[in-house]
PDB file of C-alpha atoms in Angstrom:
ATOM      1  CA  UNK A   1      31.219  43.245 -28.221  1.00 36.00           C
ATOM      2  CA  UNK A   2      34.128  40.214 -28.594  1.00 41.00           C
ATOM      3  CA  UNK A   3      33.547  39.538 -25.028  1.00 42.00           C
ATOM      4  CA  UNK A   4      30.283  38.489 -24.890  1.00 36.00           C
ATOM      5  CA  UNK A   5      30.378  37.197 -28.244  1.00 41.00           C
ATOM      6  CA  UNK A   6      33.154  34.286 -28.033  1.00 54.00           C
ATOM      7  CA  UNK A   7      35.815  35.861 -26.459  1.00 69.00           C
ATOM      8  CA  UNK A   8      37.267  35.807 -22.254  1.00 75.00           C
ATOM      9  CA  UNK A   9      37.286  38.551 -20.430  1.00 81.00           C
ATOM     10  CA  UNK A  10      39.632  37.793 -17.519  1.00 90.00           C
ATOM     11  CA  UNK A  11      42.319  38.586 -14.716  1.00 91.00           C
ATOM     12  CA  UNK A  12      45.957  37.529 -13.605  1.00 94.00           C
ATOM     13  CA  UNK A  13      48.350  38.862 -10.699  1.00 94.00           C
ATOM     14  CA  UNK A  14      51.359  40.198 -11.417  1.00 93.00           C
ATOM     15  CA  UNK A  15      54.754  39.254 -10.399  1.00 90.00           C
ATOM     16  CA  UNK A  16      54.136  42.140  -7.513  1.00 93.00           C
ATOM     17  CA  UNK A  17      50.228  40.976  -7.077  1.00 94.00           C
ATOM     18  CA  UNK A  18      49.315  43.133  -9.096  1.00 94.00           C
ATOM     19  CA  UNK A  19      45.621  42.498 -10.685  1.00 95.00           C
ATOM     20  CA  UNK A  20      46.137  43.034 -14.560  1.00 95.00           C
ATOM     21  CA  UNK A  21      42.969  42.966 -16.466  1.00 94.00           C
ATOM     22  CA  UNK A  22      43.109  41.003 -19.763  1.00 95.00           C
ATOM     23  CA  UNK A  23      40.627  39.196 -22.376  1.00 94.00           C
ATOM     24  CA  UNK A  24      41.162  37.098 -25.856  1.00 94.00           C
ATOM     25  CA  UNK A  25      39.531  36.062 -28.289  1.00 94.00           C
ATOM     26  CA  UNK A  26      40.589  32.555 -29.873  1.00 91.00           C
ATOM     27  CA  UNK A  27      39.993  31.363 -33.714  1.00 85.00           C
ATOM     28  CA  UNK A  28      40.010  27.382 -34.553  1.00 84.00           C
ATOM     29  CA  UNK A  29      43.523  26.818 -36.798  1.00 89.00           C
ATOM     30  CA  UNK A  30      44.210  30.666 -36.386  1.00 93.00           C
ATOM     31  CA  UNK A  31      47.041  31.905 -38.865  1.00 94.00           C
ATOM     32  CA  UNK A  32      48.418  33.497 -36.066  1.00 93.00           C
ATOM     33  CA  UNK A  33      47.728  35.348 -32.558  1.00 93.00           C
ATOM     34  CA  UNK A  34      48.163  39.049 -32.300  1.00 93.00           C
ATOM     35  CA  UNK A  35      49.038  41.024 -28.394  1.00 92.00           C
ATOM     36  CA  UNK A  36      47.689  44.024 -28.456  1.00 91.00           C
ATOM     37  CA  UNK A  37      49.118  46.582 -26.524  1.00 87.00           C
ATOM     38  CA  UNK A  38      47.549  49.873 -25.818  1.00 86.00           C
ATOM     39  CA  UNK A  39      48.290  53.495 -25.180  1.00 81.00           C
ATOM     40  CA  UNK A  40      48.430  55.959 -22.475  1.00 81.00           C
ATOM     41  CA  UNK A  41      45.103  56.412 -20.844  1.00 84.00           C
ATOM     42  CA  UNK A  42      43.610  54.090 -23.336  1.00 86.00           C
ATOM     43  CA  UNK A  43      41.625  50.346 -22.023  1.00 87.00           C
ATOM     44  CA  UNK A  44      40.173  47.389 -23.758  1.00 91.00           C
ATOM     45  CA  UNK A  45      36.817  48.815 -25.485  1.00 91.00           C
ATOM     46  CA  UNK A  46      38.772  51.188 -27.499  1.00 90.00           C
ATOM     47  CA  UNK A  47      39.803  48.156 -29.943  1.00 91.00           C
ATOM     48  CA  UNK A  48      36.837  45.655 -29.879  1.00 92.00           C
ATOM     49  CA  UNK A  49      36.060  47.074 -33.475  1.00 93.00           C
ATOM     50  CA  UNK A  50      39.538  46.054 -34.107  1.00 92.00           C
ATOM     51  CA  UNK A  51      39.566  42.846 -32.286  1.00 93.00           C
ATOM     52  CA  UNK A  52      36.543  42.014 -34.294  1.00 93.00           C
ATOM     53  CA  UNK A  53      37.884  42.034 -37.509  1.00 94.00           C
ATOM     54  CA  UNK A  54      41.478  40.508 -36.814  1.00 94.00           C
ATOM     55  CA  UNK A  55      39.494  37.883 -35.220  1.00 93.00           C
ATOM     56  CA  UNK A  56      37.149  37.438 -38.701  1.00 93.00           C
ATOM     57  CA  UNK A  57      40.408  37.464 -40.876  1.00 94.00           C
ATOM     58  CA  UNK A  58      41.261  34.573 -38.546  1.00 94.00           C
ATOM     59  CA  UNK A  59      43.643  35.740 -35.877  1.00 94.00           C
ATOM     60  CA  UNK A  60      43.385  34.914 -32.346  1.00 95.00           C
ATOM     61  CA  UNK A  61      43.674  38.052 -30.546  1.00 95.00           C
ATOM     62  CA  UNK A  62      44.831  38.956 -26.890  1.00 95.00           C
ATOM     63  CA  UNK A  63      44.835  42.042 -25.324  1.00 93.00           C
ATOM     64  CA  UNK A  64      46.056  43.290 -22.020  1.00 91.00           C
ATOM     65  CA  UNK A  65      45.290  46.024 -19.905  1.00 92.00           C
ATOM     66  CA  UNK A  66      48.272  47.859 -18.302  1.00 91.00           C
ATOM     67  CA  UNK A  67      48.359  48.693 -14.531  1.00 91.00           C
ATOM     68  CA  UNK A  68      46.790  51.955 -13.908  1.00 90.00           C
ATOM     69  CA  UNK A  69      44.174  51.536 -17.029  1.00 90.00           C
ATOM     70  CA  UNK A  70      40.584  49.974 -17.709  1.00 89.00           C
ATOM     71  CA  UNK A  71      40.077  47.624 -15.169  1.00 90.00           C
ATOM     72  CA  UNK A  72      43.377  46.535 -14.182  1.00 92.00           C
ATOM     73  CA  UNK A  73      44.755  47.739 -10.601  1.00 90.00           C
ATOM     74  CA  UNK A  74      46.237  51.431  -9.682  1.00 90.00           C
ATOM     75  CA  UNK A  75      48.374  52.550  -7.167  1.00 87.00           C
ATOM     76  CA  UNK A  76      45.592  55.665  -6.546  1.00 90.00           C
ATOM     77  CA  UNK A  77      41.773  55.523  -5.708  1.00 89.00           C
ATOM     78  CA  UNK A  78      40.892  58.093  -8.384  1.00 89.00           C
ATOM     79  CA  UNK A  79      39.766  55.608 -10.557  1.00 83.00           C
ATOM     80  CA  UNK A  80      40.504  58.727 -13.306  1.00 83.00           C
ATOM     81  CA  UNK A  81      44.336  59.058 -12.848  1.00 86.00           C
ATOM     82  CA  UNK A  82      46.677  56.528 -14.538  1.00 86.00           C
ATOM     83  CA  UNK A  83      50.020  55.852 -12.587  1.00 82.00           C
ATOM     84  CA  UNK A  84      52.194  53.373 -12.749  1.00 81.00           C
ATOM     85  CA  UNK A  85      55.770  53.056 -10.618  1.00 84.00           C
ATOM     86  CA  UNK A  86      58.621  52.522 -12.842  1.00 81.00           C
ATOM     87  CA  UNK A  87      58.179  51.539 -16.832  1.00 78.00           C
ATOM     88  CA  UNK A  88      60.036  48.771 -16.150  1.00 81.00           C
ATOM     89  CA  UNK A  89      56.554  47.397 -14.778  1.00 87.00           C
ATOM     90  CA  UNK A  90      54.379  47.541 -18.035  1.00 85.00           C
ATOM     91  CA  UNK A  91      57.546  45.611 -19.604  1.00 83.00           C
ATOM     92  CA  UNK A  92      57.245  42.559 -16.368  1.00 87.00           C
ATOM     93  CA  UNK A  93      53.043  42.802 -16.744  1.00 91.00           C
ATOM     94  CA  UNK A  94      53.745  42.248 -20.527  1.00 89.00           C
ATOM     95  CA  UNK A  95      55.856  39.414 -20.396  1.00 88.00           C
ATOM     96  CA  UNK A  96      54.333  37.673 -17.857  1.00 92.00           C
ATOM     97  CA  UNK A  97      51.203  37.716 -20.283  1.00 93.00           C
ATOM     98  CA  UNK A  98      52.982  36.765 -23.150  1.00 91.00           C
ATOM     99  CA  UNK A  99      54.755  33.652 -21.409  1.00 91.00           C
ATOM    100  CA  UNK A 100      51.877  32.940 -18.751  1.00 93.00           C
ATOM    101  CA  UNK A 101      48.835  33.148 -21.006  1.00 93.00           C
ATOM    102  CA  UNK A 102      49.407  33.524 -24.610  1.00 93.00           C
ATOM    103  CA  UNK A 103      52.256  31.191 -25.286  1.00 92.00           C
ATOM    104  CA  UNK A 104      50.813  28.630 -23.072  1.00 94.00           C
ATOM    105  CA  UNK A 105      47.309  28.696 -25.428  1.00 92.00           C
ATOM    106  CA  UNK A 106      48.963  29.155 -28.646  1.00 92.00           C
ATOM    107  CA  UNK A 107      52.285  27.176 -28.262  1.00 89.00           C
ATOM    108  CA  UNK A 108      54.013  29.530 -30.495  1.00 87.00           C
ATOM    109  CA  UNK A 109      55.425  33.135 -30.566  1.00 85.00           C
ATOM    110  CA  UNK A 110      52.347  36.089 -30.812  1.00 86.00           C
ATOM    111  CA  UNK A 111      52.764  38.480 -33.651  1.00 83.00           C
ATOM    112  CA  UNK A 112      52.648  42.305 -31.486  1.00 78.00           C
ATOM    113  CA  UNK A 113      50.983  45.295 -31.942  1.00 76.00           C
ATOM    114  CA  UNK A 114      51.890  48.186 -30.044  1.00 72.00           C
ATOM    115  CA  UNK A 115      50.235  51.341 -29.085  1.00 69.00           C
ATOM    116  CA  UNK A 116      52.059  51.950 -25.877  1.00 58.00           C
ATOM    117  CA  UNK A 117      55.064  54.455 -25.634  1.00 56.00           C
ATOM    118  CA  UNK A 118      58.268  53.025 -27.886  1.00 54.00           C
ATOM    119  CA  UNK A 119      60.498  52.698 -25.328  1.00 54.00           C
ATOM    120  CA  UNK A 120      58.280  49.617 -23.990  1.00 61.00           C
ATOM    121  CA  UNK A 121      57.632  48.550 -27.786  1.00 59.00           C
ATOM    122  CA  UNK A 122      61.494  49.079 -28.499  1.00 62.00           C
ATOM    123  CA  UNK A 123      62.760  47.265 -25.059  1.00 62.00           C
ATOM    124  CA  UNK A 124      60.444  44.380 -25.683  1.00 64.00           C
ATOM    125  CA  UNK A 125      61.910  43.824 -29.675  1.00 62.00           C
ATOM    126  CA  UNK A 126      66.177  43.959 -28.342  1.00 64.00           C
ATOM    127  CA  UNK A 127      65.090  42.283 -24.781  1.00 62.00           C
ATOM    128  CA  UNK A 128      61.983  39.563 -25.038  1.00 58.00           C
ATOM    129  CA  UNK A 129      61.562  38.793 -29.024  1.00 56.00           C
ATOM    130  CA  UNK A 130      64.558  37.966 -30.239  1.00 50.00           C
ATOM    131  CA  UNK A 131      65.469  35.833 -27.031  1.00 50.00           C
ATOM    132  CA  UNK A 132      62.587  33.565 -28.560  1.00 48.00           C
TER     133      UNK A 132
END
């Protein structure tokens, strides 16, 4: 497991207070980082394997989990249901941890890798990336 390994396993509020679940894993002179973003229904462990090797090619990686997934906060107590408001909250979540926590470690812009539905992935390319 990258956690446990040499990796952070973490959490930050939201712009609504929101507790968003997160964790990295940091390389010394990394080519590059890489955001992971996941899909529907989908949390953190799913990708340690992958983690794990972008890491040992020499990537920091970060990964987020969205509001409603893994360990991050839902609007419901079934801890089985994933909800989430308005879209438009996965894309402030998102940005927050790219500005708040990965650009602040890495001083430079995150390469992005996207698993999430492409209207977030597609939004975030004309809105956040190319403003950069």
């Amino acid at each position: 497991m990258f956690c446990l390994l040499s990796g952070l396993i973490l959490n930050m509020k939201s712009a609504d207070g929101t507790r968003i679940h997160y964790g990295y894993v940091t390389t010394p002179v990394a080519k590059a980082a890489i955001v992971i973003s996941h899909g529907f229904t989908e949390c953190m462990p799913k990708y340690y394997e992958m983690i794990y090797y972008f890491a040992k090619a020499g990537y920091s990686v970060y990964m987020v989990e969205h509001r409603g997934h893994g360990f991050s906060d839902r609007s419901v107590s079934d801890i089985s249901m994933v909800t989430v408001n308005s879209f438009d909250d996965y894309v402030s979540d998102l940005d927050m941890f790219i500005r708040e926590i990965v650009m602040k470690r890495e001083g430079r812009r995150p390469l992005y890798l996207s698993c999430i539905l492409r209207s977030i992935l597609r939004y975030l390319q004309r809105q956040y990336f190319q403003a950069l």
